[in-house]
Short mmCIF file of C-alpha atoms and ligand atoms in Angstrom, two decimals:
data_model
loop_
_atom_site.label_atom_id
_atom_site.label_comp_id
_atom_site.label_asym_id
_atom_site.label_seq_id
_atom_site.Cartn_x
_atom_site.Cartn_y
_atom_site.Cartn_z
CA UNK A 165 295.55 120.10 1.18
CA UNK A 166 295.25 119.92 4.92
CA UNK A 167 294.81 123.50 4.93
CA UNK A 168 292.21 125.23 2.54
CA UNK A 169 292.17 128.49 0.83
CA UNK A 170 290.48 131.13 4.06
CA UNK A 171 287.14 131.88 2.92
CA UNK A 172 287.66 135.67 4.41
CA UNK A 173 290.56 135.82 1.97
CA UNK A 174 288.04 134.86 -1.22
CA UNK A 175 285.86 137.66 -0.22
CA UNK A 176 286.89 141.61 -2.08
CA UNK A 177 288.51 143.54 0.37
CA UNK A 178 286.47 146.59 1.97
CA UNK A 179 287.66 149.56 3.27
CA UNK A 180 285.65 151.95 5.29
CA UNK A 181 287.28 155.92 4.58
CA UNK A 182 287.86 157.36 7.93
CA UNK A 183 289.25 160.62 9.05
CA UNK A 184 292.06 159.89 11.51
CA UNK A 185 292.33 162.87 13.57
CA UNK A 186 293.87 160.68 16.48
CA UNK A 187 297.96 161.14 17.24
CA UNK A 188 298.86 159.56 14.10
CA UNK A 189 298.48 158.15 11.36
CA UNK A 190 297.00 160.64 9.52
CA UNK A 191 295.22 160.93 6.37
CA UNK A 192 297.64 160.98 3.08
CA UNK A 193 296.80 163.26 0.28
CA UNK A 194 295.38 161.80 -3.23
CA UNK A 195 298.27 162.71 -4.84
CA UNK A 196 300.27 160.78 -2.11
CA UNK A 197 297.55 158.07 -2.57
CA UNK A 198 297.87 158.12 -6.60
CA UNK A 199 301.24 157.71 -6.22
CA UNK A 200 301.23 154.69 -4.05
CA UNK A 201 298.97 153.22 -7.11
CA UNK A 202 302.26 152.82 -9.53
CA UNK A 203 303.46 149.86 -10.18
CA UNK A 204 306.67 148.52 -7.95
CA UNK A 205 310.57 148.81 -8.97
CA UNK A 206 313.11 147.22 -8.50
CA UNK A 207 314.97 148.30 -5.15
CA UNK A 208 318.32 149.03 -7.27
CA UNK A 209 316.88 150.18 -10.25
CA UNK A 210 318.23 153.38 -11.10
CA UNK A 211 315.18 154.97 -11.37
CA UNK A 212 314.94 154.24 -7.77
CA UNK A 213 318.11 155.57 -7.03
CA UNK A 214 316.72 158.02 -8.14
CA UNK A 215 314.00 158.99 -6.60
CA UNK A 216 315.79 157.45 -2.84
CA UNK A 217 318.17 160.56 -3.84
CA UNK A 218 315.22 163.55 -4.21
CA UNK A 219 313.68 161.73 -1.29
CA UNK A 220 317.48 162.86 0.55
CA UNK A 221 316.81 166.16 -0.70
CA UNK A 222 313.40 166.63 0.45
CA UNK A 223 314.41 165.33 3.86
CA UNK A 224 317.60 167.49 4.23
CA UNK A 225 315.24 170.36 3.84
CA UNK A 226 312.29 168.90 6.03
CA UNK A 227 315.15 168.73 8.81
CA UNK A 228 316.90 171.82 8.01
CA UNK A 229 319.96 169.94 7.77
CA UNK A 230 323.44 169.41 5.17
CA UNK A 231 323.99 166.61 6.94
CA UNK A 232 325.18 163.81 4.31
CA UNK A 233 323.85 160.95 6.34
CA UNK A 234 320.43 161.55 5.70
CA UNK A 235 318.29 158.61 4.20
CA UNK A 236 314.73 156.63 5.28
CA UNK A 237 314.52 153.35 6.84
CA UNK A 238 312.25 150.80 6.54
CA UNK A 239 310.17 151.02 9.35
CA UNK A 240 308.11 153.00 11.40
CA UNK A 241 308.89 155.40 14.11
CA UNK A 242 310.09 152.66 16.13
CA UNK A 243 312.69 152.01 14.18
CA UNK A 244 314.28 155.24 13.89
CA UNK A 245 314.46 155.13 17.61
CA UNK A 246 316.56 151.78 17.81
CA UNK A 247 318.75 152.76 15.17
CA UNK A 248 319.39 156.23 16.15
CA UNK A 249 320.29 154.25 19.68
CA UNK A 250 322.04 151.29 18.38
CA UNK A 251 323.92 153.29 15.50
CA UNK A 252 325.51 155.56 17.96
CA UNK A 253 326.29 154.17 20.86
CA UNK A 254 328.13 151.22 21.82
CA UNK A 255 327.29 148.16 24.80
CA UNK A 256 328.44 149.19 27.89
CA UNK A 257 328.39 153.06 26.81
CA UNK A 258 325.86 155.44 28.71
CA UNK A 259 322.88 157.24 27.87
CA UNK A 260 320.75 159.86 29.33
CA UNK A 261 317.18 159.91 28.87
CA UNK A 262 315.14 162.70 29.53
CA UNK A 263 311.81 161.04 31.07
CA UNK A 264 308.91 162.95 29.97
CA UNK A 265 306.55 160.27 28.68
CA UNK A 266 305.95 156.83 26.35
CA UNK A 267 309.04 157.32 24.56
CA UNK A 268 311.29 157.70 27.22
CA UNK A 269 310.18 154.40 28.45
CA UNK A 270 310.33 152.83 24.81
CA UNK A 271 313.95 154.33 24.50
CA UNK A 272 315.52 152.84 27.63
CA UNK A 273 313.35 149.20 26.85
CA UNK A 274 315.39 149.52 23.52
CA UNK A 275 318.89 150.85 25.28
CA UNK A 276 318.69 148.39 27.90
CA UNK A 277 318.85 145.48 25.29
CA UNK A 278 321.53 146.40 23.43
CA UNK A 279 323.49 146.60 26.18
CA UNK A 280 323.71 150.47 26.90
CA UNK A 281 323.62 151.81 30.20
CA UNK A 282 320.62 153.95 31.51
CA UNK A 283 320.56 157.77 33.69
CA UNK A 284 317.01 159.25 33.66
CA UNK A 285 316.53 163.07 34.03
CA UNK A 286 313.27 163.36 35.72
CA UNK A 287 310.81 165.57 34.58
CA UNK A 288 307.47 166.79 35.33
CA UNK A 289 304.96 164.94 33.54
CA UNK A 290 303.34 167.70 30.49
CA UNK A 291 305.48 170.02 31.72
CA UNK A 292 308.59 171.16 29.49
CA UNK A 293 312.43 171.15 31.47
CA UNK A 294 314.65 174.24 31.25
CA UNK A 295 318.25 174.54 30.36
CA UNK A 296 319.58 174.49 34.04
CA UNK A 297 318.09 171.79 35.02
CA UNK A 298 319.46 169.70 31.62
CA UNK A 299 323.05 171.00 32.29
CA UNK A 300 322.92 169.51 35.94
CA UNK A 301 321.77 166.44 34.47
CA UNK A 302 324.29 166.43 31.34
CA UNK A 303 327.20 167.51 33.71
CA UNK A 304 325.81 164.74 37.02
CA UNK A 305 326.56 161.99 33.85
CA UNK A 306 328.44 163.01 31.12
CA UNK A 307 326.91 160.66 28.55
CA UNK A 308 328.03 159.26 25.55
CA UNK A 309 324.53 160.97 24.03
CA UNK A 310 321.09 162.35 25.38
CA UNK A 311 317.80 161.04 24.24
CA UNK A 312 315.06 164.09 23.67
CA UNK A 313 311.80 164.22 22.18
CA UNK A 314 310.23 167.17 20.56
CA UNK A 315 307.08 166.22 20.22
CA UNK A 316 305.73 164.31 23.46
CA UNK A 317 302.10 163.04 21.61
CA UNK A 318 301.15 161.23 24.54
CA UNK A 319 300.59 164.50 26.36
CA UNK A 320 300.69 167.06 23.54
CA UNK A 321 303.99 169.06 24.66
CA UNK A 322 306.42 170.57 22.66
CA UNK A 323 309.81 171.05 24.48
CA UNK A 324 311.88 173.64 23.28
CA UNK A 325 315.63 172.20 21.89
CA UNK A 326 317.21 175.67 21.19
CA UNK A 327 320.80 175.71 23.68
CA UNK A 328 320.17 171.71 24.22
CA UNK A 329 323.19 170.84 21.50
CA UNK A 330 325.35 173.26 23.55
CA UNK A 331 325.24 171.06 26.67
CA UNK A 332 325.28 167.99 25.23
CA UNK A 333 328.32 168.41 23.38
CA UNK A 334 329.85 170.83 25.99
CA UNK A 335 330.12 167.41 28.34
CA UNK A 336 331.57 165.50 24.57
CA UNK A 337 328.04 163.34 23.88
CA UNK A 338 325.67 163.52 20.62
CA UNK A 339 321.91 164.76 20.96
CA UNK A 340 319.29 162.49 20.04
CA UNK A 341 315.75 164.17 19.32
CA UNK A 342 312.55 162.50 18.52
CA UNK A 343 310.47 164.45 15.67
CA UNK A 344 308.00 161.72 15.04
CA UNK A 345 305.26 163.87 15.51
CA UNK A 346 305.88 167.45 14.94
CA UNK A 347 308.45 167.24 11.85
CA UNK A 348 306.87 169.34 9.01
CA UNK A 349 304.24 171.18 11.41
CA UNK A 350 306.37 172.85 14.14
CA UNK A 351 309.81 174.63 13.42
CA UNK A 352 312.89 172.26 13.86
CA UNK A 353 316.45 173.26 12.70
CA UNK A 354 318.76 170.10 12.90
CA UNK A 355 322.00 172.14 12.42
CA UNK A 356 321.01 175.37 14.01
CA UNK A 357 320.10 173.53 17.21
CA UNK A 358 322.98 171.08 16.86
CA UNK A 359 321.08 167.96 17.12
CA UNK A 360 323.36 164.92 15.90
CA UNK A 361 320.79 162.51 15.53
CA UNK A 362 317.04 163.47 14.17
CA UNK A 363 314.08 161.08 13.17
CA UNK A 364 310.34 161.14 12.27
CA UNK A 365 307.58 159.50 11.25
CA UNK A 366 306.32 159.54 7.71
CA UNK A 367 302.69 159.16 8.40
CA UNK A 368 301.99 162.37 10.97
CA UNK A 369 302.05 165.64 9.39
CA UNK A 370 304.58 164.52 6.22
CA UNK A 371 301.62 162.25 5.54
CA UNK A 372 302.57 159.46 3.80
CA UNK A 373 301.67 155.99 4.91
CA UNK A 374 303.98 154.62 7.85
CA UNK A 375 306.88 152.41 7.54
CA UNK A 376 309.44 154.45 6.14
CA UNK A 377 311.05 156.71 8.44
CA UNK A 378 313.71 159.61 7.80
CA UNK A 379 316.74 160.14 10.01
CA UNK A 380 319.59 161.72 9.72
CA UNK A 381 322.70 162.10 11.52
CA UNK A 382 325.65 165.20 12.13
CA UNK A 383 328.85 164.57 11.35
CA UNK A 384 330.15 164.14 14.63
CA UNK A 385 327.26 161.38 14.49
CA UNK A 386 328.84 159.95 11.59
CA UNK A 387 332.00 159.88 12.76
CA UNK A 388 331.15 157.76 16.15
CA UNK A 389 329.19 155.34 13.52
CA UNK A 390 332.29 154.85 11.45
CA UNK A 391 334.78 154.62 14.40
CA UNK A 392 332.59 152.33 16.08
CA UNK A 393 334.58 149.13 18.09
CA UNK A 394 331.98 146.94 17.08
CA UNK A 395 329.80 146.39 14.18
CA UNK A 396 326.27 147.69 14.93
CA UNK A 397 324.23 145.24 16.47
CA UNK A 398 321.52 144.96 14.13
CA UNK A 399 322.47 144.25 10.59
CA UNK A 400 318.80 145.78 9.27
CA UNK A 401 319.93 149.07 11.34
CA UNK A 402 323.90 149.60 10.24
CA UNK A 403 324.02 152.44 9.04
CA UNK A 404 327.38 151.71 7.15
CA UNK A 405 325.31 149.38 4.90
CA UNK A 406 322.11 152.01 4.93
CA UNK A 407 324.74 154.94 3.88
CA UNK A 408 326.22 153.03 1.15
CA UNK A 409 322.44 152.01 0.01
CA UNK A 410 321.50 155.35 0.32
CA UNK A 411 325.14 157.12 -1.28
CA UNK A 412 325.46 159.27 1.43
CA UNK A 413 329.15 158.55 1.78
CA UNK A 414 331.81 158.44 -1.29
CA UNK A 415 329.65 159.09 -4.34
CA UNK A 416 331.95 157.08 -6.35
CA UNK A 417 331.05 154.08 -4.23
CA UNK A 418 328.59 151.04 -5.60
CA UNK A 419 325.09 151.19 -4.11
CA UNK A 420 324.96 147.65 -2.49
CA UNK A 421 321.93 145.28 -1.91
CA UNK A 422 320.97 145.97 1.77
CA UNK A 423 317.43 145.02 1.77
CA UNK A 424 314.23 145.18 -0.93
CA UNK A 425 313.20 148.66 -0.16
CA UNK A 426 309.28 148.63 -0.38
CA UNK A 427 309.29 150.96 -3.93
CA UNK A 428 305.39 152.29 -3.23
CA UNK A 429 306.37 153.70 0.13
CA UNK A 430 309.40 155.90 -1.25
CA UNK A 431 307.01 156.76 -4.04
CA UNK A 432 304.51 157.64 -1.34
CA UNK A 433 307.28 159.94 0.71
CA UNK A 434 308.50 161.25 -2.33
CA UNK A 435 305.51 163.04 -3.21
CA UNK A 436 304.77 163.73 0.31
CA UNK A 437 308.15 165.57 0.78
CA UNK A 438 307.06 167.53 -2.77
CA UNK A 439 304.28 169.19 -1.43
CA UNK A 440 305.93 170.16 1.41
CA UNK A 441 308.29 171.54 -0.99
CA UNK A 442 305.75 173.29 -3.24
CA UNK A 443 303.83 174.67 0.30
CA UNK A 444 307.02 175.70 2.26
CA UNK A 445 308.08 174.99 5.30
CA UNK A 446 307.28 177.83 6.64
CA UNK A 447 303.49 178.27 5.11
CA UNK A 448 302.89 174.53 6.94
CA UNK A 449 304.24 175.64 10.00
CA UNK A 450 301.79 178.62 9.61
CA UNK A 451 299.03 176.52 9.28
CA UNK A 452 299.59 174.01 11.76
CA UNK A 453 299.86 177.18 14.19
CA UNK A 454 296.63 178.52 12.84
CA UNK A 455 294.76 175.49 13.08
CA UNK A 456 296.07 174.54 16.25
CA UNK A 457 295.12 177.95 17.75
CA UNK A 458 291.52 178.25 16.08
CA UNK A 459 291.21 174.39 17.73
CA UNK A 460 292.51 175.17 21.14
CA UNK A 461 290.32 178.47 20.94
CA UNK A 462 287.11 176.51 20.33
CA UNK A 463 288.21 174.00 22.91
CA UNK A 464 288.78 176.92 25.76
CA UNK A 465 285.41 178.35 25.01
CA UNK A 466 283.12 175.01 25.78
CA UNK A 467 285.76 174.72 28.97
CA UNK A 468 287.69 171.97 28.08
CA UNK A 469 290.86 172.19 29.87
CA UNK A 470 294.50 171.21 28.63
CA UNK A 471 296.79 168.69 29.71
CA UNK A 472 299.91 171.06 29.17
CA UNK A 473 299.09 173.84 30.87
CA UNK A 474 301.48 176.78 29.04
CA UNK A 475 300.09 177.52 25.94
CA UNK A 476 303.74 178.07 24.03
CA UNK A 477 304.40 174.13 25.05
CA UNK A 478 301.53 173.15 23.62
CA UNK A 479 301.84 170.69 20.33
CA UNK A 480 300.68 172.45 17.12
CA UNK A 481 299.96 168.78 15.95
CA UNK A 482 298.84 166.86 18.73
CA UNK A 483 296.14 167.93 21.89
CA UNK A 484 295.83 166.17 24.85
CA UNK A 485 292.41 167.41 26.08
CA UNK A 486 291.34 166.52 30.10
CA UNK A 487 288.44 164.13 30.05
CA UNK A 488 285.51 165.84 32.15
CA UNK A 489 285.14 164.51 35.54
CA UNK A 490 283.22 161.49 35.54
CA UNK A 491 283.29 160.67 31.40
CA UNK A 492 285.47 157.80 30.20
CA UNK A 493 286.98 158.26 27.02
CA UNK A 494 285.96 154.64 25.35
CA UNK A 495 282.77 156.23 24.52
CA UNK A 496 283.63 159.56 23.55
CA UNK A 497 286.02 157.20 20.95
CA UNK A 498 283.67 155.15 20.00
CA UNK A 499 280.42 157.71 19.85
CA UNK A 500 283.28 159.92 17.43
CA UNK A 501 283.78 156.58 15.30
CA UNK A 502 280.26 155.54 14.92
CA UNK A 503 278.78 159.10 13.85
CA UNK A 504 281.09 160.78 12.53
CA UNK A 505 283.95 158.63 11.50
CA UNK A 506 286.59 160.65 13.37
CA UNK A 507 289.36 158.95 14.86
CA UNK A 508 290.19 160.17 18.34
CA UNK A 509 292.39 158.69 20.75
CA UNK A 510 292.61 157.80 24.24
CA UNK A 511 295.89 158.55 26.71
CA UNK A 512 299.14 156.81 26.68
CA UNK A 513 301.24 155.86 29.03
CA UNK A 514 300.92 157.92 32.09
CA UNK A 515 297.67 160.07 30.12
CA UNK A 516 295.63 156.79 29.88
CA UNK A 517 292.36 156.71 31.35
CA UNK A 518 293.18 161.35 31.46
CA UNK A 519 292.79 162.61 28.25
CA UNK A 520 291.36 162.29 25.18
CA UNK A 521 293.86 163.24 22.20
CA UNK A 522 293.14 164.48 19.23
CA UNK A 523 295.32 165.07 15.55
CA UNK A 524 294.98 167.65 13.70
CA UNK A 525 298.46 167.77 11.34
CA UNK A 526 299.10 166.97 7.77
CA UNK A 527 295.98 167.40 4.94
CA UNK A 528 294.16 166.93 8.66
CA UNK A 529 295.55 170.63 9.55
CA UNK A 530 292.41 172.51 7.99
CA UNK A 531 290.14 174.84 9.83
CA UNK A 532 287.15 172.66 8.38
CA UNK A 533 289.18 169.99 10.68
CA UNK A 534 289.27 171.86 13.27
CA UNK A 535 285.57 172.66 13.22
CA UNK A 536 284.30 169.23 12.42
CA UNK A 537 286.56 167.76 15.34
CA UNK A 538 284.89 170.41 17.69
CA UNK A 539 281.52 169.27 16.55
CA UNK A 540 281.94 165.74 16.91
CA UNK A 541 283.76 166.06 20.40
CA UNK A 542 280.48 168.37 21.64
CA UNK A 543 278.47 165.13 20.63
CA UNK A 544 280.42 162.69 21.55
CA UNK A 545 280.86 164.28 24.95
CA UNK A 546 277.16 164.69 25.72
CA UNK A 547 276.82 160.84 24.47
CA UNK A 548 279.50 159.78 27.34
CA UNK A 549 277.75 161.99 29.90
CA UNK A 550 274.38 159.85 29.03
CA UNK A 551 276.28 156.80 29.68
CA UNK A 552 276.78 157.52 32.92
CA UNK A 553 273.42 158.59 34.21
N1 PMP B 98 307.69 158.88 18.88
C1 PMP B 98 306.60 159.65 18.93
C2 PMP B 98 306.69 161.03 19.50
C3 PMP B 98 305.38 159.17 18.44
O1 PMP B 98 304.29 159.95 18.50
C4 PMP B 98 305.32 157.87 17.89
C5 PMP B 98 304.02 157.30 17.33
N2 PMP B 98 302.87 157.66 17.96
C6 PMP B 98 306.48 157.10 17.88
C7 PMP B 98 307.66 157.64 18.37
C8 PMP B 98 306.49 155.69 17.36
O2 PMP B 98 306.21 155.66 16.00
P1 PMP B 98 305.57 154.41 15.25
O3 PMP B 98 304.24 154.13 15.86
O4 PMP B 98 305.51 154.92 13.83
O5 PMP B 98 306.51 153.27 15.40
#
């Protein structure tokens, strides 16, 4: 052998148990844990048909949604972005993007290579838009659909979708929205709000591990899928092959080999979407809130100010905290790491080098959470201030 066994690869693997109170991941729950113990299935097992069709269930309800083209993909949140884009829209179509942080800028990256045509709607940066200004925008381009997202985590604002579906479809597009990181902690109502095409992440406040992510699209969504001119440009993506896989479509239809679903991950969601079940989604949006507000509380009183400045457009899940003048974050993060085995993140995108943000959403959304995240901030803060004496 020219190559030999790696010697790092002979050695048992070691884990250190950390408390990831950053934007995401966050911790999963032992029973999501126990679950992802099982041994694997086959990808077109029934059994796994099975549970790919409670997982439907679970996700109809996490979305507030009858939409029948509901199923996980295998990926992470990233992928739900390109295939809500790439599903939907065609090359040469146009799409608006409403530019309000990181995923804006992902979103057109991923638009612009498949061929789609741009518009931005400016924004203020942590500061949510209103519904006149989205109409001028919506009327200015009449696009084919509008990109949103609910949950901006790189500066901890929620924007508001009620009346967004309205416009959208008023000037004939579809409304994409982003729910990576608020699904299952802030209210959402797919159908109520008349968003055509919805995706999150599995590892934020559902809390199983990433890298397989729910979406789901309206039938007007559907519709512009199956009528499409041209196949969808990424064979992993199509959801003609993903419906099928999933039986969203003709129940009577065979269940075709698409890809080998990874079996522990649906067995991980599954449970994850069954304790959101058994909680409610209403008790976990409860709790979020409480947490949140106990959090930004105990932030206000040591003086800490907020990115987003208006409290009700403030994440439930994610905080974007302003770094004190003259304190880098890297050792707040690191200090956090070191003694108390918190995660906590820097900025992204246009926050880097501002803010300091901090998770608090799935089995992380506990006021013992939000009290231990206080404590090691205090620390951690006092630690950067040393550093720069
Ligand atoms: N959208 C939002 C709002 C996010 O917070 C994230 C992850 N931080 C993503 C998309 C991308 O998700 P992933 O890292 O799982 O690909």
């Amino acid at each position: 052998m020219e190559v030999e066994p790696p010697k790092e690869l002979l050695k048992p693997l070691q884990l250190p148990q950390r408390i990831l109170t950053g934007p995401g991941p966050s911790n999963c729950s032992q029973r999501v844990l126990k679950a992802l113990e099982q041994q694997v299935l086959g990808h077109t097992h029934p059994e796994m048909f099975q549970l790919m069709d409670e997982i439907k269930a679970g996700l109809r309800y996490a979305f507030q949604t009858k939409n029948n083209l509901t199923l996980a993909i295998s990926a992470s949140g990233h992928g739900g972005l390109e295939a809500a884009i790439g599903n939907v829209l065609e090359r040469g179509e146009n799409m608006l993007i409403v530019k309000a942080g990181i995923w804006a800028e992902r979103a057109a990256d991923m638009a612009g290579r498949l061929g789609i045509r741009v518009d931005f709607m400016e924004t203020e940066f942590g500061v949510a838009f209103g519904l006149r200004e989205f109409e001028l925008a919506v009327s200015e381009y009449r696009p084919k659909a509008v990109f949103v997202v609910h949950s901006e985590s790189s500066a901890g604002l929620k924007q508001p979708l009620e009346g967004l579906g309205d416009i959208v479809h008023k000037y004939g597009g579809l409304l994409i929205v982003d729910t990576v990181a608020s699904l299952g902690a802030e209210p959402f109502f797919a159908d109520a709000w008349g968003i055509d095409v919805v995706y999150t992440g599995s590892q934020k406040a559902l809390g199983a591990p990433a890298g397989i992510t729910p979406i789901s699209f309206s039938p007007a969504a559907e519709k512009k899928i199956l009528t499409r001119k041209s196949p969808v440009p990424v064979f992993y993506w199509d959801m003609t092959w993903l419906g099928r896989y999933w039986n969203c479509f003709d129940p009577r239809t065979p269940r075709p080999y698409h890809h080998t679903i990874s079996a522990t991950l649906v067995y991980g969601l599954r449970e994850a979407l069954a304790q959101l079940a058994e909680e409610g989604l209403a008790a976990s949006w409860a709790r979020h809130a409480n947490v949140s507000q106990k959090f930004h509380e105990g932030l206000a009183r040591r003086g800490y100010q907020l990115f987003v400045k208006q409290p009700q457009h403030r994440l439930k899940t994610v905080t974007a905290i302003m770094l004190p003048d003259g304190v880098e974050a890297q050792p707040i993060i690191r200090y956090a790491m070191d003694r108390y085995n918190l995660e906590f993140s820097g900025g992204l995108g246009p926050t880097a080098g501002k803010v300091i943000r901090i998770g608090l959403m799935g089995v992380n959304a506990t006021s013992g959470h939000a009290d231990l995240v206080l404590r090691g901030l205090d620390d951690a803060v006092k630690y950067a201030k040393s550093c720069q004496l």
